[in-house]
Amino acid sequence: QRLSLPEGERAIDNVVMMGMGEPLYNFDNVKAALAIIMDGDGLALSKRRITLSTAGVVPMIGRAGTEIGSSLAISLHAARDELRDVIVPLNKKFPVEQVLDAAWQYADITGRRISIEYALIRNINDQAWRADLLGDLLEHHAAGGDRHRHLHHARLGGRLPGGGIDLAAGDGPLGEHLHGALDHSGLKGDHPSL
């Protein structure tokens, strides 16, 4: 039996697991929570309405594909290890290439597309040449056969918690260049308003 919502209330139609620590380091609890969300007696959301976001715990990505099977978002934020080591310390253990390889294997397991998250941080990762690196990196990983179908989009911009982080706007000249670099490589990009 489904309960109706009070007038003016909106039903939850998608869930993103992120921002409460690395979900894949809390795998069993995340899996249990998502099982409730997907259950008919829970929110009854389909796997395609649920996104699991990770910084890239490579050994757990395949397990998540097999046991959870939701959509996947990779919090990348840099195309090269030198910078990603600083922005995403987990990268020292699981570098960019390993993370993207695991993400594409996840897509092969689940048949679901993946998203790449890229928060623009002013004067850190928002240079135009970094956009070109990102486009080249994603094009390289999407190359071959029908792997392009696995990449849903690269999400540019976003919000980061905490003070002292100066987020660059995803629109304007830099945002246009980033979108141009992704378009040139045949990939779709979007950006939320900041």
mmCIF file with all atom_site columns, C-alpha atoms in Angstrom:
data_model
loop_
_atom_site.group_PDB
_atom_site.id
_atom_site.type_symbol
_atom_site.label_atom_id
_atom_site.label_alt_id
_atom_site.label_comp_id
_atom_site.label_asym_id
_atom_site.label_entity_id
_atom_site.label_seq_id
_atom_site.pdbx_PDB_ins_code
_atom_site.Cartn_x
_atom_site.Cartn_y
_atom_site.Cartn_z
_atom_site.occupancy
_atom_site.B_iso_or_equiv
_atom_site.pdbx_formal_charge
_atom_site.auth_seq_id
_atom_site.auth_comp_id
_atom_site.auth_asym_id
_atom_site.auth_atom_id
_atom_site.pdbx_PDB_model_num
ATOM 1   C CA . GLN A 1 1   ? 0.000  0.000  0.000   1.00 0.00 ? 1   GLN A CA 1
ATOM 2   C CA . ARG A 1 2   ? 1.327  3.419  -0.959  1.00 0.00 ? 2   ARG A CA 1
ATOM 3   C CA . LEU A 1 3   ? 0.626  6.412  1.202   1.00 0.00 ? 3   LEU A CA 1
ATOM 4   C CA . SER A 1 4   ? -0.236 9.620  -0.568  1.00 0.00 ? 4   SER A CA 1
ATOM 5   C CA . LEU A 1 5   ? 1.760  12.736 0.169   1.00 0.00 ? 5   LEU A CA 1
ATOM 6   C CA . PRO A 1 6   ? 0.213  15.843 1.637   1.00 0.00 ? 6   PRO A CA 1
ATOM 7   C CA . GLU A 1 7   ? -0.616 18.430 -1.015  1.00 0.00 ? 7   GLU A CA 1
ATOM 8   C CA . GLY A 1 8   ? 2.437  20.387 -2.085  1.00 0.00 ? 8   GLY A CA 1
ATOM 9   C CA . GLU A 1 9   ? 4.843  17.673 -0.913  1.00 0.00 ? 9   GLU A CA 1
ATOM 10  C CA . ARG A 1 10  ? 7.116  16.016 -3.433  1.00 0.00 ? 10  ARG A CA 1
ATOM 11  C CA . ALA A 1 11  ? 8.093  12.362 -3.454  1.00 0.00 ? 11  ALA A CA 1
ATOM 12  C CA . ILE A 1 12  ? 11.756 11.415 -3.364  1.00 0.00 ? 12  ILE A CA 1
ATOM 13  C CA . ASP A 1 13  ? 12.629 10.370 -6.886  1.00 0.00 ? 13  ASP A CA 1
ATOM 14  C CA . ASN A 1 14  ? 16.384 9.896  -6.677  1.00 0.00 ? 14  ASN A CA 1
ATOM 15  C CA . VAL A 1 15  ? 19.077 9.321  -4.052  1.00 0.00 ? 15  VAL A CA 1
ATOM 16  C CA . VAL A 1 16  ? 22.791 10.087 -4.174  1.00 0.00 ? 16  VAL A CA 1
ATOM 17  C CA . MET A 1 17  ? 25.060 8.457  -1.584  1.00 0.00 ? 17  MET A CA 1
ATOM 18  C CA . MET A 1 18  ? 27.897 10.932 -1.051  1.00 0.00 ? 18  MET A CA 1
ATOM 19  C CA . GLY A 1 19  ? 29.314 13.500 1.286   1.00 0.00 ? 19  GLY A CA 1
ATOM 20  C CA . MET A 1 20  ? 29.124 11.497 4.507   1.00 0.00 ? 20  MET A CA 1
ATOM 21  C CA . GLY A 1 21  ? 32.529 9.931  4.205   1.00 0.00 ? 21  GLY A CA 1
ATOM 22  C CA . GLU A 1 22  ? 33.625 7.447  1.574   1.00 0.00 ? 22  GLU A CA 1
ATOM 23  C CA . PRO A 1 23  ? 30.601 5.164  1.002   1.00 0.00 ? 23  PRO A CA 1
ATOM 24  C CA . LEU A 1 24  ? 32.739 2.239  -0.153  1.00 0.00 ? 24  LEU A CA 1
ATOM 25  C CA . TYR A 1 25  ? 34.588 2.205  3.205   1.00 0.00 ? 25  TYR A CA 1
ATOM 26  C CA . ASN A 1 26  ? 31.186 1.637  4.809   1.00 0.00 ? 26  ASN A CA 1
ATOM 27  C CA . PHE A 1 27  ? 30.087 -0.892 2.220   1.00 0.00 ? 27  PHE A CA 1
ATOM 28  C CA . ASP A 1 28  ? 27.861 -3.206 4.281   1.00 0.00 ? 28  ASP A CA 1
ATOM 29  C CA . ASN A 1 29  ? 25.826 -0.362 5.795   1.00 0.00 ? 29  ASN A CA 1
ATOM 30  C CA . VAL A 1 30  ? 25.540 1.464  2.471   1.00 0.00 ? 30  VAL A CA 1
ATOM 31  C CA . LYS A 1 31  ? 24.412 -1.753 0.775   1.00 0.00 ? 31  LYS A CA 1
ATOM 32  C CA . ALA A 1 32  ? 21.798 -2.343 3.495   1.00 0.00 ? 32  ALA A CA 1
ATOM 33  C CA . ALA A 1 33  ? 20.519 1.235  3.295   1.00 0.00 ? 33  ALA A CA 1
ATOM 34  C CA . LEU A 1 34  ? 20.227 1.054  -0.489  1.00 0.00 ? 34  LEU A CA 1
ATOM 35  C CA . ALA A 1 35  ? 18.407 -2.278 -0.242  1.00 0.00 ? 35  ALA A CA 1
ATOM 36  C CA . ILE A 1 36  ? 15.783 -0.554 1.918   1.00 0.00 ? 36  ILE A CA 1
ATOM 37  C CA . ILE A 1 37  ? 15.564 2.360  -0.505  1.00 0.00 ? 37  ILE A CA 1
ATOM 38  C CA . MET A 1 38  ? 15.064 -0.034 -3.442  1.00 0.00 ? 38  MET A CA 1
ATOM 39  C CA . ASP A 1 39  ? 12.596 -2.299 -1.629  1.00 0.00 ? 39  ASP A CA 1
ATOM 40  C CA . GLY A 1 40  ? 8.901  -2.033 -2.453  1.00 0.00 ? 40  GLY A CA 1
ATOM 41  C CA . ASP A 1 41  ? 8.185  -1.447 1.241   1.00 0.00 ? 41  ASP A CA 1
ATOM 42  C CA . GLY A 1 42  ? 10.834 1.283  1.320   1.00 0.00 ? 42  GLY A CA 1
ATOM 43  C CA . LEU A 1 43  ? 11.059 4.079  -1.233  1.00 0.00 ? 43  LEU A CA 1
ATOM 44  C CA . ALA A 1 44  ? 10.802 1.597  -4.133  1.00 0.00 ? 44  ALA A CA 1
ATOM 45  C CA . LEU A 1 45  ? 13.405 3.439  -6.183  1.00 0.00 ? 45  LEU A CA 1
ATOM 46  C CA . SER A 1 46  ? 14.985 1.595  -9.079  1.00 0.00 ? 46  SER A CA 1
ATOM 47  C CA . LYS A 1 47  ? 18.760 1.173  -9.305  1.00 0.00 ? 47  LYS A CA 1
ATOM 48  C CA . ARG A 1 48  ? 18.893 3.760  -12.063 1.00 0.00 ? 48  ARG A CA 1
ATOM 49  C CA . ARG A 1 49  ? 17.440 6.345  -9.631  1.00 0.00 ? 49  ARG A CA 1
ATOM 50  C CA . ILE A 1 50  ? 20.267 5.772  -7.135  1.00 0.00 ? 50  ILE A CA 1
ATOM 51  C CA . THR A 1 51  ? 23.825 7.042  -7.540  1.00 0.00 ? 51  THR A CA 1
ATOM 52  C CA . LEU A 1 52  ? 26.738 5.844  -5.450  1.00 0.00 ? 52  LEU A CA 1
ATOM 53  C CA . SER A 1 53  ? 29.520 8.436  -5.412  1.00 0.00 ? 53  SER A CA 1
ATOM 54  C CA . THR A 1 54  ? 33.086 7.429  -4.645  1.00 0.00 ? 54  THR A CA 1
ATOM 55  C CA . ALA A 1 55  ? 36.539 8.979  -4.626  1.00 0.00 ? 55  ALA A CA 1
ATOM 56  C CA . GLY A 1 56  ? 37.704 5.624  -5.979  1.00 0.00 ? 56  GLY A CA 1
ATOM 57  C CA . VAL A 1 57  ? 38.213 2.735  -3.570  1.00 0.00 ? 57  VAL A CA 1
ATOM 58  C CA . VAL A 1 58  ? 39.230 0.507  -6.462  1.00 0.00 ? 58  VAL A CA 1
ATOM 59  C CA . PRO A 1 59  ? 38.837 -2.950 -4.846  1.00 0.00 ? 59  PRO A CA 1
ATOM 60  C CA . MET A 1 60  ? 35.277 -2.143 -3.744  1.00 0.00 ? 60  MET A CA 1
ATOM 61  C CA . ILE A 1 61  ? 34.028 -0.664 -7.028  1.00 0.00 ? 61  ILE A CA 1
ATOM 62  C CA . GLY A 1 62  ? 33.601 -4.069 -8.683  1.00 0.00 ? 62  GLY A CA 1
ATOM 63  C CA . ARG A 1 63  ? 31.903 -5.479 -5.576  1.00 0.00 ? 63  ARG A CA 1
ATOM 64  C CA . ALA A 1 64  ? 29.494 -2.528 -5.592  1.00 0.00 ? 64  ALA A CA 1
ATOM 65  C CA . GLY A 1 65  ? 28.704 -3.260 -9.227  1.00 0.00 ? 65  GLY A CA 1
ATOM 66  C CA . THR A 1 66  ? 27.938 -6.885 -8.483  1.00 0.00 ? 66  THR A CA 1
ATOM 67  C CA . GLU A 1 67  ? 26.098 -6.454 -5.174  1.00 0.00 ? 67  GLU A CA 1
ATOM 68  C CA . ILE A 1 68  ? 24.424 -3.029 -5.530  1.00 0.00 ? 68  ILE A CA 1
ATOM 69  C CA . GLY A 1 69  ? 24.346 -2.153 -9.234  1.00 0.00 ? 69  GLY A CA 1
ATOM 70  C CA . SER A 1 70  ? 23.195 1.456  -8.920  1.00 0.00 ? 70  SER A CA 1
ATOM 71  C CA . SER A 1 71  ? 24.526 4.309  -11.029 1.00 0.00 ? 71  SER A CA 1
ATOM 72  C CA . LEU A 1 72  ? 28.117 5.296  -10.218 1.00 0.00 ? 72  LEU A CA 1
ATOM 73  C CA . ALA A 1 73  ? 29.748 8.711  -9.899  1.00 0.00 ? 73  ALA A CA 1
ATOM 74  C CA . ILE A 1 74  ? 33.505 9.142  -9.619  1.00 0.00 ? 74  ILE A CA 1
ATOM 75  C CA . SER A 1 75  ? 34.691 12.219 -7.708  1.00 0.00 ? 75  SER A CA 1
ATOM 76  C CA . LEU A 1 76  ? 37.706 12.900 -9.920  1.00 0.00 ? 76  LEU A CA 1
ATOM 77  C CA . HIS A 1 77  ? 38.478 16.660 -9.563  1.00 0.00 ? 77  HIS A CA 1
ATOM 78  C CA . ALA A 1 78  ? 41.806 16.325 -11.415 1.00 0.00 ? 78  ALA A CA 1
ATOM 79  C CA . ALA A 1 79  ? 43.000 14.464 -14.490 1.00 0.00 ? 79  ALA A CA 1
ATOM 80  C CA . ARG A 1 80  ? 46.572 13.931 -13.287 1.00 0.00 ? 80  ARG A CA 1
ATOM 81  C CA . ASP A 1 81  ? 47.852 12.146 -10.193 1.00 0.00 ? 81  ASP A CA 1
ATOM 82  C CA . GLU A 1 82  ? 50.126 14.999 -9.060  1.00 0.00 ? 82  GLU A CA 1
ATOM 83  C CA . LEU A 1 83  ? 47.180 17.305 -8.408  1.00 0.00 ? 83  LEU A CA 1
ATOM 84  C CA . ARG A 1 84  ? 44.635 14.637 -7.467  1.00 0.00 ? 84  ARG A CA 1
ATOM 85  C CA . ASP A 1 85  ? 47.035 13.415 -4.726  1.00 0.00 ? 85  ASP A CA 1
ATOM 86  C CA . VAL A 1 86  ? 46.538 16.832 -3.092  1.00 0.00 ? 86  VAL A CA 1
ATOM 87  C CA . ILE A 1 87  ? 42.812 17.297 -3.746  1.00 0.00 ? 87  ILE A CA 1
ATOM 88  C CA . VAL A 1 88  ? 41.801 13.665 -3.131  1.00 0.00 ? 88  VAL A CA 1
ATOM 89  C CA . PRO A 1 89  ? 44.391 12.029 -0.810  1.00 0.00 ? 89  PRO A CA 1
ATOM 90  C CA . LEU A 1 90  ? 42.921 8.572  -1.539  1.00 0.00 ? 90  LEU A CA 1
ATOM 91  C CA . ASN A 1 91  ? 44.524 8.976  -4.969  1.00 0.00 ? 91  ASN A CA 1
ATOM 92  C CA . LYS A 1 92  ? 47.910 8.143  -3.415  1.00 0.00 ? 92  LYS A CA 1
ATOM 93  C CA . LYS A 1 93  ? 46.576 4.627  -2.889  1.00 0.00 ? 93  LYS A CA 1
ATOM 94  C CA . PHE A 1 94  ? 44.352 4.364  -5.978  1.00 0.00 ? 94  PHE A CA 1
ATOM 95  C CA . PRO A 1 95  ? 45.609 6.613  -8.820  1.00 0.00 ? 95  PRO A CA 1
ATOM 96  C CA . VAL A 1 96  ? 43.489 8.078  -11.601 1.00 0.00 ? 96  VAL A CA 1
ATOM 97  C CA . GLU A 1 97  ? 44.108 5.324  -14.172 1.00 0.00 ? 97  GLU A CA 1
ATOM 98  C CA . GLN A 1 98  ? 43.159 2.564  -11.711 1.00 0.00 ? 98  GLN A CA 1
ATOM 99  C CA . VAL A 1 99  ? 40.020 4.429  -10.638 1.00 0.00 ? 99  VAL A CA 1
ATOM 100 C CA . LEU A 1 100 ? 38.837 4.985  -14.205 1.00 0.00 ? 100 LEU A CA 1
ATOM 101 C CA . ASP A 1 101 ? 39.643 1.396  -15.196 1.00 0.00 ? 101 ASP A CA 1
ATOM 102 C CA . ALA A 1 102 ? 37.567 0.180  -12.237 1.00 0.00 ? 102 ALA A CA 1
ATOM 103 C CA . ALA A 1 103 ? 34.748 2.574  -13.179 1.00 0.00 ? 103 ALA A CA 1
ATOM 104 C CA . TRP A 1 104 ? 34.586 1.248  -16.727 1.00 0.00 ? 104 TRP A CA 1
ATOM 105 C CA . GLN A 1 105 ? 34.640 -2.328 -15.401 1.00 0.00 ? 105 GLN A CA 1
ATOM 106 C CA . TYR A 1 106 ? 31.725 -1.332 -13.140 1.00 0.00 ? 106 TYR A CA 1
ATOM 107 C CA . ALA A 1 107 ? 29.869 -0.118 -16.221 1.00 0.00 ? 107 ALA A CA 1
ATOM 108 C CA . ASP A 1 108 ? 30.632 -3.418 -17.975 1.00 0.00 ? 108 ASP A CA 1
ATOM 109 C CA . ILE A 1 109 ? 29.241 -5.358 -14.973 1.00 0.00 ? 109 ILE A CA 1
ATOM 110 C CA . THR A 1 110 ? 26.093 -3.286 -14.501 1.00 0.00 ? 110 THR A CA 1
ATOM 111 C CA . GLY A 1 111 ? 25.386 -1.937 -17.970 1.00 0.00 ? 111 GLY A CA 1
ATOM 112 C CA . ARG A 1 112 ? 24.927 1.450  -16.313 1.00 0.00 ? 112 ARG A CA 1
ATOM 113 C CA . ARG A 1 113 ? 26.581 4.679  -17.302 1.00 0.00 ? 113 ARG A CA 1
ATOM 114 C CA . ILE A 1 114 ? 28.996 6.472  -15.009 1.00 0.00 ? 114 ILE A CA 1
ATOM 115 C CA . SER A 1 115 ? 29.346 10.138 -14.141 1.00 0.00 ? 115 SER A CA 1
ATOM 116 C CA . ILE A 1 116 ? 32.552 12.022 -13.523 1.00 0.00 ? 116 ILE A CA 1
ATOM 117 C CA . GLU A 1 117 ? 32.386 14.728 -10.849 1.00 0.00 ? 117 GLU A CA 1
ATOM 118 C CA . TYR A 1 118 ? 34.842 17.625 -11.196 1.00 0.00 ? 118 TYR A CA 1
ATOM 119 C CA . ALA A 1 119 ? 34.541 20.472 -8.662  1.00 0.00 ? 119 ALA A CA 1
ATOM 120 C CA . LEU A 1 120 ? 36.224 23.569 -10.052 1.00 0.00 ? 120 LEU A CA 1
ATOM 121 C CA . ILE A 1 121 ? 38.531 25.067 -7.430  1.00 0.00 ? 121 ILE A CA 1
ATOM 122 C CA . ARG A 1 122 ? 39.751 28.545 -8.346  1.00 0.00 ? 122 ARG A CA 1
ATOM 123 C CA . ASN A 1 123 ? 43.444 28.660 -9.286  1.00 0.00 ? 123 ASN A CA 1
ATOM 124 C CA . ILE A 1 124 ? 43.890 24.975 -8.418  1.00 0.00 ? 124 ILE A CA 1
ATOM 125 C CA . ASN A 1 125 ? 42.157 22.857 -11.068 1.00 0.00 ? 125 ASN A CA 1
ATOM 126 C CA . ASP A 1 126 ? 40.248 25.418 -13.117 1.00 0.00 ? 126 ASP A CA 1
ATOM 127 C CA . GLN A 1 127 ? 42.850 26.231 -15.779 1.00 0.00 ? 127 GLN A CA 1
ATOM 128 C CA . ALA A 1 128 ? 41.886 25.777 -19.425 1.00 0.00 ? 128 ALA A CA 1
ATOM 129 C CA . TRP A 1 129 ? 44.756 23.347 -20.065 1.00 0.00 ? 129 TRP A CA 1
ATOM 130 C CA . ARG A 1 130 ? 43.409 21.112 -17.299 1.00 0.00 ? 130 ARG A CA 1
ATOM 131 C CA . ALA A 1 131 ? 40.099 20.984 -19.166 1.00 0.00 ? 131 ALA A CA 1
ATOM 132 C CA . ASP A 1 132 ? 42.000 19.692 -22.185 1.00 0.00 ? 132 ASP A CA 1
ATOM 133 C CA . LEU A 1 133 ? 43.675 17.037 -19.998 1.00 0.00 ? 133 LEU A CA 1
ATOM 134 C CA . LEU A 1 134 ? 40.290 15.969 -18.624 1.00 0.00 ? 134 LEU A CA 1
ATOM 135 C CA . GLY A 1 135 ? 38.795 15.703 -22.103 1.00 0.00 ? 135 GLY A CA 1
ATOM 136 C CA . ASP A 1 136 ? 41.787 13.692 -23.344 1.00 0.00 ? 136 ASP A CA 1
ATOM 137 C CA . LEU A 1 137 ? 41.739 11.399 -20.297 1.00 0.00 ? 137 LEU A CA 1
ATOM 138 C CA . LEU A 1 138 ? 38.041 10.613 -20.600 1.00 0.00 ? 138 LEU A CA 1
ATOM 139 C CA . GLU A 1 139 ? 38.277 10.173 -24.355 1.00 0.00 ? 139 GLU A CA 1
ATOM 140 C CA . HIS A 1 140 ? 41.189 7.737  -23.854 1.00 0.00 ? 140 HIS A CA 1
ATOM 141 C CA . HIS A 1 141 ? 39.218 5.682  -21.326 1.00 0.00 ? 141 HIS A CA 1
ATOM 142 C CA . ALA A 1 142 ? 36.087 5.716  -23.451 1.00 0.00 ? 142 ALA A CA 1
ATOM 143 C CA . ALA A 1 143 ? 37.969 4.631  -26.574 1.00 0.00 ? 143 ALA A CA 1
ATOM 144 C CA . GLY A 1 144 ? 37.413 1.252  -28.111 1.00 0.00 ? 144 GLY A CA 1
ATOM 145 C CA . GLY A 1 145 ? 34.232 -0.533 -29.038 1.00 0.00 ? 145 GLY A CA 1
ATOM 146 C CA . ASP A 1 146 ? 31.125 0.822  -27.382 1.00 0.00 ? 146 ASP A CA 1
ATOM 147 C CA . ARG A 1 147 ? 32.807 2.131  -24.229 1.00 0.00 ? 147 ARG A CA 1
ATOM 148 C CA . HIS A 1 148 ? 31.640 5.682  -25.036 1.00 0.00 ? 148 HIS A CA 1
ATOM 149 C CA . ARG A 1 149 ? 28.151 4.566  -24.038 1.00 0.00 ? 149 ARG A CA 1
ATOM 150 C CA . HIS A 1 150 ? 29.414 4.025  -20.470 1.00 0.00 ? 150 HIS A CA 1
ATOM 151 C CA . LEU A 1 151 ? 30.160 7.682  -19.777 1.00 0.00 ? 151 LEU A CA 1
ATOM 152 C CA . HIS A 1 152 ? 26.990 9.512  -18.857 1.00 0.00 ? 152 HIS A CA 1
ATOM 153 C CA . HIS A 1 153 ? 28.505 12.933 -18.370 1.00 0.00 ? 153 HIS A CA 1
ATOM 154 C CA . ALA A 1 154 ? 31.184 14.939 -16.660 1.00 0.00 ? 154 ALA A CA 1
ATOM 155 C CA . ARG A 1 155 ? 29.645 17.183 -14.028 1.00 0.00 ? 155 ARG A CA 1
ATOM 156 C CA . LEU A 1 156 ? 31.589 20.424 -13.670 1.00 0.00 ? 156 LEU A CA 1
ATOM 157 C CA . GLY A 1 157 ? 31.315 22.837 -10.783 1.00 0.00 ? 157 GLY A CA 1
ATOM 158 C CA . GLY A 1 158 ? 29.456 21.697 -7.722  1.00 0.00 ? 158 GLY A CA 1
ATOM 159 C CA . ARG A 1 159 ? 29.867 22.598 -4.096  1.00 0.00 ? 159 ARG A CA 1
ATOM 160 C CA . LEU A 1 160 ? 32.484 21.663 -1.546  1.00 0.00 ? 160 LEU A CA 1
ATOM 161 C CA . PRO A 1 161 ? 31.866 21.951 2.189   1.00 0.00 ? 161 PRO A CA 1
ATOM 162 C CA . GLY A 1 162 ? 34.081 23.943 4.498   1.00 0.00 ? 162 GLY A CA 1
ATOM 163 C CA . GLY A 1 163 ? 35.588 27.400 4.484   1.00 0.00 ? 163 GLY A CA 1
ATOM 164 C CA . GLY A 1 164 ? 38.637 28.587 2.622   1.00 0.00 ? 164 GLY A CA 1
ATOM 165 C CA . ILE A 1 165 ? 37.800 26.832 -0.648  1.00 0.00 ? 165 ILE A CA 1
ATOM 166 C CA . ASP A 1 166 ? 37.210 29.250 -3.492  1.00 0.00 ? 166 ASP A CA 1
ATOM 167 C CA . LEU A 1 167 ? 35.045 27.495 -6.051  1.00 0.00 ? 167 LEU A CA 1
ATOM 168 C CA . ALA A 1 168 ? 35.290 28.746 -9.606  1.00 0.00 ? 168 ALA A CA 1
ATOM 169 C CA . ALA A 1 169 ? 32.065 29.292 -11.478 1.00 0.00 ? 169 ALA A CA 1
ATOM 170 C CA . GLY A 1 170 ? 31.230 26.589 -14.004 1.00 0.00 ? 170 GLY A CA 1
ATOM 171 C CA . ASP A 1 171 ? 29.866 29.161 -16.394 1.00 0.00 ? 171 ASP A CA 1
ATOM 172 C CA . GLY A 1 172 ? 31.717 31.992 -18.107 1.00 0.00 ? 172 GLY A CA 1
ATOM 173 C CA . PRO A 1 173 ? 34.891 31.605 -20.203 1.00 0.00 ? 173 PRO A CA 1
ATOM 174 C CA . LEU A 1 174 ? 36.437 28.733 -18.228 1.00 0.00 ? 174 LEU A CA 1
ATOM 175 C CA . GLY A 1 175 ? 33.209 26.779 -18.090 1.00 0.00 ? 175 GLY A CA 1
ATOM 176 C CA . GLU A 1 176 ? 32.798 27.310 -21.822 1.00 0.00 ? 176 GLU A CA 1
ATOM 177 C CA . HIS A 1 177 ? 36.341 26.035 -22.433 1.00 0.00 ? 177 HIS A CA 1
ATOM 178 C CA . LEU A 1 178 ? 35.726 22.976 -20.247 1.00 0.00 ? 178 LEU A CA 1
ATOM 179 C CA . HIS A 1 179 ? 32.532 22.193 -22.119 1.00 0.00 ? 179 HIS A CA 1
ATOM 180 C CA . GLY A 1 180 ? 34.330 22.771 -25.416 1.00 0.00 ? 180 GLY A CA 1
ATOM 181 C CA . ALA A 1 181 ? 37.102 20.341 -24.423 1.00 0.00 ? 181 ALA A CA 1
ATOM 182 C CA . LEU A 1 182 ? 34.541 17.705 -23.481 1.00 0.00 ? 182 LEU A CA 1
ATOM 183 C CA . ASP A 1 183 ? 32.492 18.312 -26.618 1.00 0.00 ? 183 ASP A CA 1
ATOM 184 C CA . HIS A 1 184 ? 35.637 18.040 -28.742 1.00 0.00 ? 184 HIS A CA 1
ATOM 185 C CA . SER A 1 185 ? 36.335 14.623 -27.241 1.00 0.00 ? 185 SER A CA 1
ATOM 186 C CA . GLY A 1 186 ? 32.727 13.582 -27.910 1.00 0.00 ? 186 GLY A CA 1
ATOM 187 C CA . LEU A 1 187 ? 31.679 13.661 -24.258 1.00 0.00 ? 187 LEU A CA 1
ATOM 188 C CA . LYS A 1 188 ? 28.758 15.435 -22.604 1.00 0.00 ? 188 LYS A CA 1
ATOM 189 C CA . GLY A 1 189 ? 29.376 17.867 -19.775 1.00 0.00 ? 189 GLY A CA 1
ATOM 190 C CA . ASP A 1 190 ? 27.040 19.778 -17.517 1.00 0.00 ? 190 ASP A CA 1
ATOM 191 C CA . HIS A 1 191 ? 27.431 22.133 -14.660 1.00 0.00 ? 191 HIS A CA 1
ATOM 192 C CA . PRO A 1 192 ? 25.186 23.168 -11.836 1.00 0.00 ? 192 PRO A CA 1
ATOM 193 C CA . SER A 1 193 ? 24.888 26.805 -10.918 1.00 0.00 ? 193 SER A CA 1
ATOM 194 C CA . LEU A 1 194 ? 27.137 27.629 -8.012  1.00 0.00 ? 194 LEU A CA 1
#
